Coordinates of C-alpha atoms in Angstrom, one line a residue:
M7 CA -34.9 -31.6 40.5
F8 CA -33.5 -28.3 39.5
Q9 CA -35.6 -27.1 36.8
K10 CA -36.5 -24.0 38.7
P11 CA -34.2 -21.5 41.4
F12 CA -33.4 -23.2 43.9
R13 CA -32.3 -21.6 47.7
T14 CA -28.6 -21.9 48.7
K15 CA -28.0 -22.4 52.5
S16 CA -23.6 -22.7 52.5
N17 CA -21.1 -23.1 50.2
T18 CA -17.3 -24.1 51.8
L19 CA -14.7 -25.6 50.8
L20 CA -14.5 -29.2 51.3
R21 CA -12.2 -30.8 54.5
S22 CA -8.9 -33.5 53.7
S23 CA -11.8 -36.1 56.1
D24 CA -14.3 -34.8 53.7
K25 CA -13.1 -35.2 50.9
K26 CA -11.8 -38.6 51.5
R27 CA -15.6 -39.9 52.5
L28 CA -16.3 -37.9 49.2
R29 CA -13.9 -41.0 47.6
S30 CA -15.0 -43.5 49.0
E31 CA -18.4 -42.9 48.2
V32 CA -17.9 -42.2 44.4
E33 CA -15.8 -45.0 44.0
K34 CA -18.0 -47.6 45.3
S35 CA -21.4 -46.1 43.9
F36 CA -19.7 -46.2 40.5
S37 CA -17.1 -49.8 40.4
A38 CA -20.0 -51.6 41.3
D39 CA -20.9 -52.1 37.8
G40 CA -17.1 -53.2 36.0
F41 CA -15.6 -49.4 35.3
S42 CA -12.7 -48.8 36.7
L43 CA -13.1 -45.1 38.3
P44 CA -9.5 -43.1 38.5
I45 CA -10.4 -41.4 41.7
T46 CA -6.9 -40.0 42.0
E47 CA -7.6 -38.8 38.8
V48 CA -11.0 -37.6 39.0
I49 CA -10.5 -36.3 43.3
G50 CA -6.7 -35.2 43.7
N51 CA -5.0 -34.5 47.3
K52 CA -4.3 -31.4 45.8
E53 CA -8.0 -30.3 44.7
E54 CA -10.2 -27.6 45.7
V55 CA -13.8 -29.4 46.1
Y56 CA -16.4 -27.6 47.3
I57 CA -19.9 -28.6 48.7
L58 CA -23.3 -26.1 48.1
K59 CA -25.2 -26.9 50.5
L60 CA -29.4 -25.8 49.3
Y61 CA -32.8 -25.8 49.1
S62 CA -35.0 -27.0 45.8
H63 CA -38.0 -25.5 44.8
K64 CA -40.0 -28.8 46.4
G65 CA -37.8 -28.1 49.5
D66 CA -35.2 -31.1 49.3
N67 CA -31.9 -31.5 50.7
V68 CA -29.6 -31.2 48.1
A69 CA -25.5 -31.2 48.9
I70 CA -23.1 -30.0 45.2
Y71 CA -19.8 -30.5 44.8
S72 CA -17.9 -28.2 42.4
M73 CA -14.0 -28.2 41.1
R74 CA -12.3 -26.6 38.4
N75 CA -15.5 -24.1 38.7
S76 CA -18.3 -26.7 37.4
P77 CA -20.2 -28.9 39.7
V78 CA -19.5 -32.4 38.7
L79 CA -21.5 -34.8 42.0
F80 CA -24.5 -33.9 43.8
E81 CA -25.6 -35.7 46.4
H82 CA -29.2 -36.2 47.3
E83 CA -31.8 -39.1 49.9
K84 CA -28.2 -40.1 50.8
K85 CA -27.3 -41.1 47.3
I86 CA -24.5 -39.7 45.0
F87 CA -25.2 -38.5 41.3
P88 CA -22.9 -37.5 38.5
S89 CA -23.6 -34.0 36.4
V90 CA -23.5 -33.7 32.5
Y91 CA -20.1 -32.2 33.5
F92 CA -19.0 -35.2 34.9
L93 CA -20.3 -37.2 32.8
W94 CA -18.3 -35.3 29.6
E95 CA -15.5 -36.1 31.0
H96 CA -16.1 -40.5 32.1
T97 CA -18.6 -41.3 29.2
M98 CA -18.7 -45.2 30.4
L99 CA -19.3 -44.0 34.1
V100 CA -23.3 -44.7 33.9
P101 CA -25.4 -46.5 31.6
S102 CA -26.7 -44.3 29.0
I103 CA -30.4 -44.7 27.5
P104 CA -30.9 -42.8 23.3
T105 CA -33.8 -41.2 23.8
Q106 CA -34.7 -39.3 20.6
T107 CA -33.7 -35.4 19.5
F108 CA -36.8 -33.9 20.5
V109 CA -37.6 -35.9 24.0
I110 CA -35.0 -33.7 25.6
Q111 CA -36.7 -30.6 26.0
K112 CA -39.6 -32.2 27.1
L113 CA -36.6 -33.4 30.0
A114 CA -36.3 -29.8 29.9
N115 CA -39.6 -28.8 31.4
G116 CA -39.8 -31.4 33.9
A117 CA -41.4 -34.3 33.0
D118 CA -39.4 -37.9 33.8
L119 CA -38.5 -40.1 30.4
M120 CA -41.1 -42.6 29.3
L121 CA -41.1 -45.9 28.2
P122 CA -42.2 -45.1 24.7
G123 CA -40.0 -42.8 24.6
V124 CA -36.9 -44.4 25.1
V125 CA -35.1 -46.1 21.5
F126 CA -34.4 -49.7 20.5
H127 CA -31.6 -49.3 17.9
P128 CA -31.1 -52.8 16.5
N129 CA -27.2 -51.3 15.8
L130 CA -26.8 -49.9 18.8
D131 CA -26.2 -52.7 22.0
F132 CA -28.9 -51.3 24.7
P133 CA -26.5 -51.6 28.4
C134 CA -27.9 -53.2 31.1
F135 CA -29.3 -52.4 34.5
E136 CA -31.1 -53.1 37.8
R137 CA -33.8 -51.6 38.8
G138 CA -32.6 -48.4 41.1
S139 CA -29.9 -47.2 39.2
V140 CA -28.1 -44.1 38.3
V141 CA -28.2 -43.6 34.7
A142 CA -27.5 -41.1 32.0
I143 CA -29.8 -40.1 28.4
N144 CA -28.6 -39.5 25.5
T145 CA -29.6 -39.7 21.9
L146 CA -28.7 -41.1 18.5
E147 CA -27.5 -37.9 17.1
N148 CA -24.8 -38.1 20.3
S149 CA -23.6 -40.1 22.8
S150 CA -22.9 -37.3 25.3
A151 CA -25.2 -36.7 28.2
L152 CA -27.6 -35.0 28.5
A153 CA -29.7 -35.9 31.2
V154 CA -29.2 -37.6 34.8
G155 CA -32.0 -39.6 36.7
V156 CA -33.1 -42.9 38.0
A157 CA -34.0 -46.2 36.3
L158 CA -38.0 -47.0 37.2
M159 CA -37.3 -50.4 34.8
S160 CA -34.5 -52.8 34.5
S161 CA -33.1 -53.1 31.6
N162 CA -34.8 -56.6 30.9
E163 CA -38.4 -54.8 32.0
M164 CA -37.8 -52.3 29.3
L165 CA -36.8 -54.8 26.5
E166 CA -39.5 -57.6 27.8
S167 CA -42.5 -55.1 27.9
I168 CA -45.2 -55.3 24.9
D169 CA -46.5 -52.6 25.4
K170 CA -44.1 -50.1 26.0
R171 CA -45.6 -48.0 28.7
G172 CA -44.8 -46.0 31.6
K173 CA -42.2 -44.5 33.5
A174 CA -39.1 -45.3 32.8
V175 CA -36.8 -43.1 33.9
H176 CA -37.2 -40.6 37.0
I177 CA -35.1 -37.1 35.7
L178 CA -32.8 -35.1 38.2
H179 CA -30.8 -33.5 36.0
V180 CA -31.0 -32.0 32.4
F181 CA -28.4 -29.7 30.3
G182 CA -29.3 -26.1 30.2
D183 CA -30.9 -26.6 34.3
H184 CA -30.0 -24.0 36.6
L185 CA -27.2 -26.9 38.1
W186 CA -25.8 -26.6 35.0
S187 CA -25.7 -22.8 35.1
L188 CA -23.4 -23.3 38.3
G189 CA -20.6 -24.0 35.5
E190 CA -18.8 -23.2 33.0
K191 CA -21.6 -23.3 31.0
T192 CA -20.5 -25.3 28.1
Q193 CA -22.1 -27.1 25.1
P194 CA -22.4 -31.1 25.4
P195 CA -19.6 -32.1 22.7
T196 CA -20.6 -34.0 20.1
I197 CA -19.8 -37.7 19.9
P198 CA -21.0 -39.9 18.0
H199 CA -22.3 -43.4 18.3
T200 CA -20.5 -46.6 17.0
F201 CA -23.4 -49.1 15.1
D202 CA -21.9 -52.6 14.7
T203 CA -23.2 -52.1 10.8
H204 CA -20.4 -54.6 10.1
E205 CA -21.8 -57.7 11.6
N206 CA -25.0 -56.6 10.4
S207 CA -24.2 -56.4 6.0
T208 CA -22.1 -59.2 6.3
L209 CA -25.4 -62.0 7.8
D210 CA -27.6 -59.7 4.8
K211 CA -25.1 -61.0 2.2
N212 CA -25.1 -65.0 4.0
T213 CA -29.4 -64.8 3.8
E214 CA -28.7 -63.2 0.4
L215 CA -26.8 -65.9 -0.6
E216 CA -28.7 -68.7 0.9
N217 CA -32.6 -67.1 -0.3
L218 CA -30.4 -67.4 -4.1
V219 CA -29.2 -70.8 -3.8
E220 CA -32.3 -72.3 -2.6
N221 CA -34.0 -70.3 -5.0
V222 CA -31.8 -72.0 -7.6
E223 CA -32.7 -75.2 -6.2
I224 CA -36.1 -75.2 -6.0
N225 CA -35.6 -74.1 -9.7
S226 CA -34.1 -77.7 -10.3
S227 CA -36.1 -80.1 -8.6
E228 CA -39.7 -78.2 -11.1
V229 CA -37.2 -78.9 -13.7
E230 CA -36.2 -82.7 -12.9
T231 CA -40.2 -83.0 -11.8
E232 CA -40.9 -81.8 -15.4
T233 CA -38.2 -83.9 -17.1
T234 CA -39.8 -87.1 -15.4
D235 CA -43.3 -85.9 -16.4
T236 CA -41.7 -85.5 -20.4
T237 CA -40.0 -89.1 -20.2
E238 CA -43.5 -90.7 -18.9
A239 CA -45.1 -89.2 -21.8
G240 CA -43.2 -90.7 -24.3
C241 CA -40.6 -88.4 -25.0
S242 CA -36.8 -89.4 -25.8
L243 CA -34.5 -89.7 -22.1
E244 CA -31.9 -88.1 -24.3
G245 CA -33.5 -85.1 -24.1
G246 CA -34.2 -85.1 -20.8
D247 CA -31.0 -85.7 -19.3
K248 CA -29.5 -83.2 -22.2
Q249 CA -31.8 -80.9 -20.1
S250 CA -31.1 -82.3 -16.4
T251 CA -27.7 -81.5 -17.1
D252 CA -27.9 -78.0 -18.8
T253 CA -30.0 -77.1 -15.6
E254 CA -27.4 -78.3 -13.3
E255 CA -24.6 -76.6 -14.8
S256 CA -26.5 -73.1 -15.0
V257 CA -27.1 -73.6 -10.9
E258 CA -23.7 -74.6 -10.8
N259 CA -22.2 -71.6 -12.9
E260 CA -25.1 -69.3 -11.1
T261 CA -23.6 -69.6 -7.6
D262 CA -20.0 -69.2 -9.0
T263 CA -20.2 -66.3 -10.3
L264 CA -22.3 -65.0 -7.2
M265 CA -19.4 -66.9 -4.6
E266 CA -16.8 -64.8 -6.8
K267 CA -18.9 -61.6 -6.8
E268 CA -18.4 -61.6 -2.8
S269 CA -14.6 -62.4 -3.6
I270 CA -13.9 -59.5 -5.3
D271 CA -16.4 -57.5 -3.2
E272 CA -14.3 -58.8 -0.8
S273 CA -10.4 -58.2 -2.2
T274 CA -11.6 -54.6 -2.9
S275 CA -12.8 -53.8 0.1
V276 CA -9.4 -55.3 1.8
E277 CA -7.5 -53.6 -0.8
E278 CA -9.2 -49.8 -0.2
E279 CA -8.3 -50.3 3.6
T280 CA -5.2 -50.5 3.1
E281 CA -4.7 -48.2 0.7
I282 CA -6.4 -45.4 3.2
E283 CA -3.9 -47.0 6.0
E284 CA -1.3 -46.0 3.4
V285 CA -2.2 -42.3 3.0
I286 CA -3.3 -41.5 5.9
D287 CA 0.2 -41.6 8.8
M288 CA -1.9 -41.1 12.1
D289 CA 1.3 -39.8 13.7
E290 CA 1.7 -37.3 11.4
V291 CA -1.6 -35.7 11.8
L292 CA -1.3 -36.4 15.7
R293 CA 2.0 -33.9 15.2
V294 CA -0.2 -31.4 13.3
C295 CA -3.2 -31.6 15.3
F296 CA -1.0 -31.0 18.3
M297 CA 1.3 -28.2 17.3
T298 CA -1.6 -26.3 15.7
A299 CA -3.4 -26.4 18.7
I300 CA -0.5 -25.1 21.1
K301 CA -0.1 -22.7 18.9
S302 CA -3.9 -21.1 18.5
T303 CA -5.6 -22.4 21.5
L304 CA -3.7 -23.4 24.0
K305 CA -3.0 -19.3 26.2
D306 CA -0.4 -19.1 28.4
N307 CA -2.9 -18.3 31.2
Q308 CA -4.7 -21.7 30.7
L309 CA -2.0 -23.5 31.6
P310 CA -1.5 -25.9 34.0
I311 CA -4.3 -28.5 32.3
L312 CA -4.9 -31.1 32.7
A313 CA -3.6 -34.3 29.6
S314 CA -7.1 -35.0 29.2
S315 CA -8.5 -31.7 29.0
F316 CA -6.5 -30.6 26.6
Y317 CA -6.5 -33.4 23.9
R318 CA -10.4 -33.0 24.4
S319 CA -11.0 -29.3 24.1
H320 CA -7.6 -28.7 21.8
V321 CA -6.3 -31.5 19.9
L322 CA -9.3 -32.8 18.4
P323 CA -11.0 -29.6 17.0
C324 CA -8.1 -29.3 14.8
S325 CA -7.9 -32.8 13.4
P326 CA -9.2 -32.3 9.8
P327 CA -12.6 -32.7 8.9
D328 CA -11.8 -35.7 7.1
V329 CA -9.4 -37.8 9.4
N330 CA -11.0 -39.2 12.9
L331 CA -8.4 -38.4 14.8
E332 CA -6.8 -41.5 16.9
I333 CA -4.8 -42.1 19.7
K334 CA -4.9 -45.6 20.0
K335 CA -3.4 -46.4 15.9
T336 CA -0.6 -43.4 16.4
S337 CA 2.6 -46.0 17.4
Y338 CA 2.4 -44.1 20.9
K339 CA -1.2 -45.7 21.9
K340 CA -1.4 -43.5 24.4
L341 CA -1.3 -39.8 25.4
G342 CA 0.9 -39.7 28.3
K343 CA 3.7 -41.4 25.9
Y344 CA 3.3 -39.1 23.0
L345 CA 3.4 -35.9 25.6
K346 CA 6.9 -37.5 27.3
S347 CA 8.0 -37.4 23.8
V348 CA 7.5 -34.1 23.3
A349 CA 8.2 -33.2 26.6
A350 CA 12.0 -34.5 26.0
T351 CA 12.4 -31.8 22.7
G352 CA 12.0 -29.1 25.5
L353 CA 9.4 -27.7 23.5
I354 CA 6.6 -28.4 26.5
E355 CA 7.4 -29.8 30.5
V356 CA 4.9 -32.2 31.7
K357 CA 4.4 -32.6 35.4
E358 CA 2.7 -34.8 37.5
L359 CA 0.4 -32.0 39.7
T360 CA -1.9 -35.0 40.7
K361 CA -1.8 -39.1 41.4
G362 CA -1.9 -40.2 38.1
A363 CA -2.6 -37.4 35.9
D364 CA -0.4 -35.9 33.7
S365 CA -0.6 -32.0 33.4
I366 CA 1.4 -29.0 31.3
V367 CA 2.6 -26.6 32.4
K368 CA 4.5 -24.8 30.3
V369 CA 5.2 -24.0 26.2
N370 CA 8.8 -23.6 25.5
R371 CA 7.2 -21.0 22.5
S372 CA 10.9 -20.0 21.0
H373 CA 11.4 -23.0 20.5
Q374 CA 12.4 -24.5 16.4
D375 CA 9.8 -26.4 16.2
Y376 CA 7.1 -24.2 17.9
C377 CA 9.3 -20.9 15.6
H378 CA 8.9 -23.1 12.3
F379 CA 5.3 -24.9 12.6
K380 CA 2.7 -22.9 10.5
V381 CA -0.7 -23.1 11.7
V382 CA -2.9 -24.3 8.4
K383 CA -5.5 -21.9 8.3
R384 CA -8.8 -23.5 6.2
E385 CA -12.2 -20.9 4.9
A386 CA -13.9 -23.2 6.9
D387 CA -11.9 -22.5 10.1
T388 CA -12.1 -19.1 9.9
N389 CA -16.3 -18.9 9.4
E390 CA -16.2 -21.7 11.8
S391 CA -14.6 -20.0 14.6
E392 CA -17.0 -17.2 14.2
E393 CA -20.3 -19.3 14.0
K394 CA -19.2 -21.3 17.2
N395 CA -19.2 -17.9 19.2
T396 CA -23.0 -17.9 19.8
E397 CA -24.3 -21.8 20.1
V398 CA -27.6 -22.9 20.7
Q399 CA -28.7 -26.9 21.6
F400 CA -32.2 -28.2 22.9
G401 CA -32.9 -24.2 23.7
V402 CA -29.8 -23.6 25.2
V403 CA -28.0 -20.6 23.7
T404 CA -23.9 -20.3 25.0
Q405 CA -21.5 -17.6 24.3
K406 CA -18.1 -18.7 24.3
Q407 CA -17.2 -14.5 24.6
Y408 CA -19.8 -11.6 25.0
E409 CA -20.3 -10.1 22.3
P410 CA -22.8 -6.7 23.5
P411 CA -26.7 -6.4 21.0
E412 CA -27.4 -4.3 18.3
I413 CA -30.1 -2.0 20.5
S414 CA -32.5 -0.4 18.1
L415 CA -35.2 1.7 19.0
L416 CA -38.6 0.4 16.6
C417 CA -42.1 1.1 16.2
G418 CA -45.8 -0.3 17.3
V419 CA -48.8 -0.5 15.3
N420 CA -51.8 0.0 18.2
A421 CA -55.5 2.0 17.8
A422 CA -54.4 5.3 17.5
T423 CA -53.0 4.6 14.0
L424 CA -54.7 1.8 12.7
S425 CA -56.3 4.0 10.3
F426 CA -53.6 4.6 8.7
F427 CA -51.5 0.9 8.3
K428 CA -55.1 -0.8 7.5
E429 CA -54.7 1.4 4.3
M430 CA -50.9 0.2 3.8
G431 CA -52.0 -3.4 4.8
V432 CA -50.5 -3.8 8.2
S433 CA -52.7 -5.2 11.1
K434 CA -52.5 -4.3 14.3
G435 CA -49.7 -5.2 16.5
G436 CA -47.3 -4.7 14.1
V437 CA -43.4 -3.8 14.7
L438 CA -41.7 -1.3 12.0
M439 CA -38.3 0.3 12.1
P440 CA -38.5 4.1 11.6
T441 CA -37.1 3.6 8.3
E442 CA -40.0 1.6 7.6
V443 CA -42.7 4.0 8.5
R444 CA -41.2 6.4 6.4
S445 CA -41.2 4.4 3.3
L446 CA -45.1 3.7 4.0
V447 CA -46.2 7.3 4.4
T448 CA -44.0 8.2 1.7
E449 CA -45.8 5.6 -0.7
Y450 CA -49.4 6.6 0.7
V451 CA -48.6 9.9 -0.3
N452 CA -47.7 9.0 -4.0
M453 CA -50.4 6.8 -4.3
N454 CA -53.1 9.5 -3.3
N455 CA -51.2 12.3 -5.0
L456 CA -51.2 14.4 -2.6
A457 CA -47.4 15.6 -2.0
E458 CA -47.2 19.2 -2.8
G459 CA -43.4 20.1 -2.7
R460 CA -42.1 20.2 1.2
Y461 CA -45.4 19.8 2.0
V462 CA -48.2 17.2 2.1
K463 CA -51.8 17.0 2.1
L464 CA -53.9 15.5 4.6
D465 CA -56.6 13.8 3.3
P466 CA -59.6 12.1 6.2
I467 CA -57.3 9.4 7.0
L468 CA -54.1 11.2 7.4
H469 CA -55.4 14.2 9.2
N470 CA -57.7 11.7 11.6
T471 CA -54.5 9.5 12.2
L472 CA -52.4 12.7 12.9
F473 CA -54.9 15.1 15.0
G474 CA -57.3 12.4 15.9
R475 CA -61.2 13.1 14.6
Q476 CA -62.2 16.4 17.0
G477 CA -58.6 18.1 16.9
S478 CA -57.0 20.7 14.8
A479 CA -59.3 20.6 12.0
D480 CA -58.5 23.9 10.6
V481 CA -54.7 22.3 9.4
T482 CA -55.2 20.6 6.0
Q483 CA -51.4 20.0 4.9
E484 CA -48.5 19.4 7.3
S485 CA -44.6 19.5 6.5
W486 CA -43.2 16.0 5.4
E487 CA -40.9 15.9 8.7
N488 CA -44.2 16.8 10.5
V489 CA -45.5 14.5 9.2
F490 CA -43.2 11.7 10.2
K491 CA -42.6 12.8 13.7
I492 CA -46.3 13.1 14.8
L493 CA -47.2 9.6 13.6
T494 CA -44.0 7.9 15.4
S495 CA -45.2 9.5 18.5
K496 CA -48.3 7.7 18.4
M497 CA -47.0 4.8 18.1
Q498 CA -46.0 2.0 20.4
V499 CA -42.9 2.2 21.4
H500 CA -40.7 -1.0 21.1
Y501 CA -36.9 -2.0 21.2
Q502 CA -34.6 -4.8 19.5
L503 CA -32.0 -6.2 21.3
K504 CA -29.9 -8.0 18.5
F505 CA -27.1 -10.4 19.2
K506 CA -25.3 -12.1 16.5
N507 CA -26.3 -15.3 15.6
M508 CA -29.9 -15.1 17.1
T509 CA -32.7 -14.1 16.3
P510 CA -33.7 -10.6 17.4
I511 CA -35.5 -9.6 20.2
V512 CA -38.3 -7.9 20.3
H513 CA -40.0 -6.4 23.8
K514 CA -42.9 -3.4 24.1
G515 CA -41.6 -0.3 26.1
T516 CA -38.1 1.5 26.5
P517 CA -34.6 -0.5 26.2
P518 CA -33.9 -1.5 29.3
C519 CA -31.1 -0.7 31.3
V520 CA -28.6 -2.0 34.1
E521 CA -29.8 -1.3 37.1
I522 CA -26.6 0.5 39.8
S523 CA -27.7 1.2 43.6
T524 CA -26.1 1.5 47.1
Q525 CA -27.4 1.0 50.4
K526 CA -26.2 1.6 54.2
R527 CA -26.8 -1.7 56.1
T528 CA -26.1 -2.3 60.5
G529 CA -23.1 -0.9 60.9
N530 CA -22.7 2.3 58.3
K531 CA -21.4 0.2 55.9
K532 CA -21.8 0.2 52.2
V533 CA -23.5 -2.2 49.9
T534 CA -23.6 -2.2 46.2
L535 CA -26.4 -3.8 44.3
V536 CA -26.6 -4.9 40.6
K537 CA -29.4 -6.0 38.9
N538 CA -30.9 -6.5 35.8
L539 CA -28.5 -8.0 34.1
E540 CA -30.0 -11.2 32.5
S541 CA -32.2 -8.1 30.0
F542 CA -28.3 -8.3 28.0
L543 CA -27.7 -11.9 28.5
I544 CA -25.2 -11.2 30.6
D545 CA -24.8 -14.4 33.5
P546 CA -24.7 -12.9 37.0
H547 CA -22.9 -15.6 38.5
Q548 CA -20.0 -14.9 36.0
F549 CA -20.7 -10.9 36.5
M550 CA -20.2 -11.6 40.4
D551 CA -16.4 -13.8 39.9
V552 CA -15.2 -11.0 37.7
I553 CA -16.1 -8.1 40.3
R554 CA -15.2 -10.2 43.4
K555 CA -11.7 -10.3 41.6
S556 CA -11.4 -6.7 40.3
A557 CA -13.4 -5.2 43.7
Q558 CA -11.9 -7.7 46.3
A559 CA -14.7 -7.7 48.3
S560 CA -17.4 -10.3 49.4
T561 CA -20.2 -10.9 46.7
S562 CA -23.6 -12.6 47.4
I563 CA -26.5 -13.3 45.0
S564 CA -29.9 -13.5 44.9
L565 CA -33.4 -14.4 43.7
L566 CA -35.7 -11.8 43.2
P567 CA -39.2 -11.8 44.4
N568 CA -40.9 -10.4 41.7
S569 CA -38.9 -13.0 38.8
K570 CA -40.5 -14.9 37.4
P571 CA -39.9 -18.8 37.7
N572 CA -38.9 -20.0 34.2
H573 CA -37.0 -15.9 33.8
P574 CA -35.2 -15.6 37.4
F575 CA -33.8 -12.4 37.6
Y576 CA -30.6 -12.2 40.3
Q577 CA -29.2 -9.3 42.6
V578 CA -25.4 -9.3 42.6
L579 CA -24.8 -7.7 46.1
V580 CA -20.7 -6.8 45.8
Q581 CA -19.6 -5.1 49.8
G582 CA -18.6 -1.1 49.5
N583 CA -19.3 2.0 47.2
Q584 CA -18.5 -0.5 43.7
V585 CA -20.1 2.0 41.0
Q586 CA -16.9 3.0 39.3
N587 CA -15.9 -0.8 39.1
V588 CA -19.1 -1.9 38.2
E589 CA -19.4 0.5 35.3
S590 CA -15.9 0.1 34.4
I591 CA -16.1 -3.5 34.5
L592 CA -19.5 -3.2 32.2
T593 CA -18.6 -0.9 29.7
G594 CA -15.1 -2.6 29.8
E595 CA -13.1 -5.2 27.2
L596 CA -15.4 -7.7 28.9
Y597 CA -18.7 -7.2 27.9
K598 CA -18.8 -3.7 26.0
L599 CA -21.9 -1.7 27.0
P600 CA -22.8 1.7 26.0
R601 CA -22.6 4.1 29.0
K602 CA -26.6 5.2 28.4
Y603 CA -27.3 1.8 29.7
L604 CA -26.6 1.7 32.6
K605 CA -28.7 3.8 36.1
G606 CA -27.3 5.0 39.1
L607 CA -24.4 5.6 38.2
E608 CA -24.3 9.1 40.2
N609 CA -23.7 6.5 43.4
A610 CA -20.0 6.3 42.8
P611 CA -18.4 8.5 45.3
K612 CA -17.1 12.1 45.3
P613 CA -13.9 12.6 44.2
K614 CA -12.2 14.0 47.4
G615 CA -11.1 17.4 46.9
K616 CA -7.4 18.4 47.7
R617 CA -6.1 18.9 51.5
K618 CA -4.8 22.4 51.9

C-alpha cells in the first residue's frame, strides 16, 4: 500500500474527542487476543496526535496517526493497523509469523507473503490467529516486526496445509516504505527469538537412553536363545548359566554407567549455572549500564524521555557484549522501582507526565555519583560507533547523523577513445579516475618507446585517438600535459558520490546541484522552492522541518511530476524569500555541503542600502 508515493489530503492535530475514540478503537482491536495494552501509556492525555489523511497510489483513503515524529497507527477500510515503529515498542501486540530474510526484500517490492515463505520452526511456537487477523512478519534472526498485513489463512489452515501453496498474508506496510519514511527512519532493533532447545535436548537424551536399554535387552534375549540352543545340543548347564549371568551383569553395568554419566552431566551443568550466577551480579550490571547511558549517550536536549524508551535505546546498548542485561534478574524486578531508588539519591528526577508512564525529566550532572563514575570505553565500542552511523538492512540505508559525500569527477571510455583504451585492456563503458588515465598513458608510451623528453611521439593509435582520422595530420608529437588534457576532454564525464560505509554512487554527467528558486504567487507573495535534495541523500521531510523552525515560516512538500516511482524526488516550498536560510542550513553543521553545489544563490534578497 505504501510502496509508491501517496498524495496528501490534510494533516491536522487530533481533537480530544477524536483521541478518545481512537483510544477505544485501539483497545477494542488489540485487546481481544488476550494482550492487555496500557492505552493511557500509548496515547497519553497530553500527547499530541496528528492525523494525516491521504490517497494511496491506488486511490485508497488512508488515515495515519502520528506521535513523537513517527507514525504509530494507520486506518484502512475502518480497521486499525499498527506501524512497524509501534510494534517495535509493543512486540506482543499482534501475532508474528517468521519467514526467511531474503523474503523481506520481495515484500518490499510489493509482493504478498506466500505460504511456502512461512517458516515452521520445530523449536519456535507458531502463533494462533484466525483468518482476517492483523499479523506481523519477522525473520528467524530477528523477532522485530518488519511488515504488517492481514492473514488470508488461519494458523490451523497454514499448519494443516499439505501442498503448502497459496497466499498466506496480504501485506499492507513494510519496513523501508513511504509510511516508514514519515517517521524518524530508524533501523529495526535486534531482538533474538527464544527457542525451546532445553526440552528438546532432554527429550533427545531420554530417547537415546531408552534406545540403548532396548538394544541391550535385545542383545540379552539373543544371548539367552543361543544358550538354550547350546544346552539342547549337549553343552553343560553350568557354562550356559555362567554366560547368561555374564550378559546380565554387562547389561546392568552399561545401564549404571549411562545413568551415572547422565547424573554427572546434570550436576556439572547445575554447577556451571550456579557459578555463572555467582560471578554475574545483575544489580551491578544494571548500575554500570545506567550510569554509562546517562553520562555518554543521553543528552539534555533529549529530555524528558519515557523510561521505557530510555531503557531500550540507551541502557541496553551499553551492556557488555558477553552479558545480557535482564531487569527481571535484578533485585528490583521492575525498571520503575530502580528509577525511583536512583531518584531518591537526587541523581535524576522522574515524573509521571502521562498517566501510567514514568519519564526522566532531569539529570543532575553535578551529582557526586555522576562526577565520580568513569565510562569504560572499549576498542570495539569506538569502532562500532564509527560503523553504526550508517546502517543498511534489507536495502534500506539510514544515517543517524548526516555526513556529506566525497564528490569526484571520473572519465568514461566512449567510442572516441576506445581505440586507445582497447590496447590497454579497458572496454567501452569503463569508468576511470583521472590518475588512472594518466598512469595508463604513461604505461602505453613507455611500452612503445614513444617518450622524447617533454614530448610524446604520436603513433597511429594515439594520433587517431587525440585528433581523429582527418585532423592535424602534420602533428607528430605533443607534450605530456597536452596528451592528458586532450584525451580526458574527449572522454565521457562521470561523477562519483562516496558516502561513508557505502558503496560509491556513480552516474553520467556533471555533479548534481541543489536547485533553489523563488516564485511570485497570488497577492505578490514570494515563495522559495528547493529541489534535488535526494541526489545528496538528504531527506526532504527532515529538511522541511529544519527550515520551518529556522525561518519561522509555513512549509509544504510536493512530489515532482517527472520523478520515477522507484526514485521519487520532492520539492520543498517555504513562504517568503528564504534563500539565505536555505544556504546557511545546507552549508552549516547539519549537512556541510560545499557552496559550489548550490544553484540559485543569486536569488537571495539584496541588502538594503543605508538611508540618508
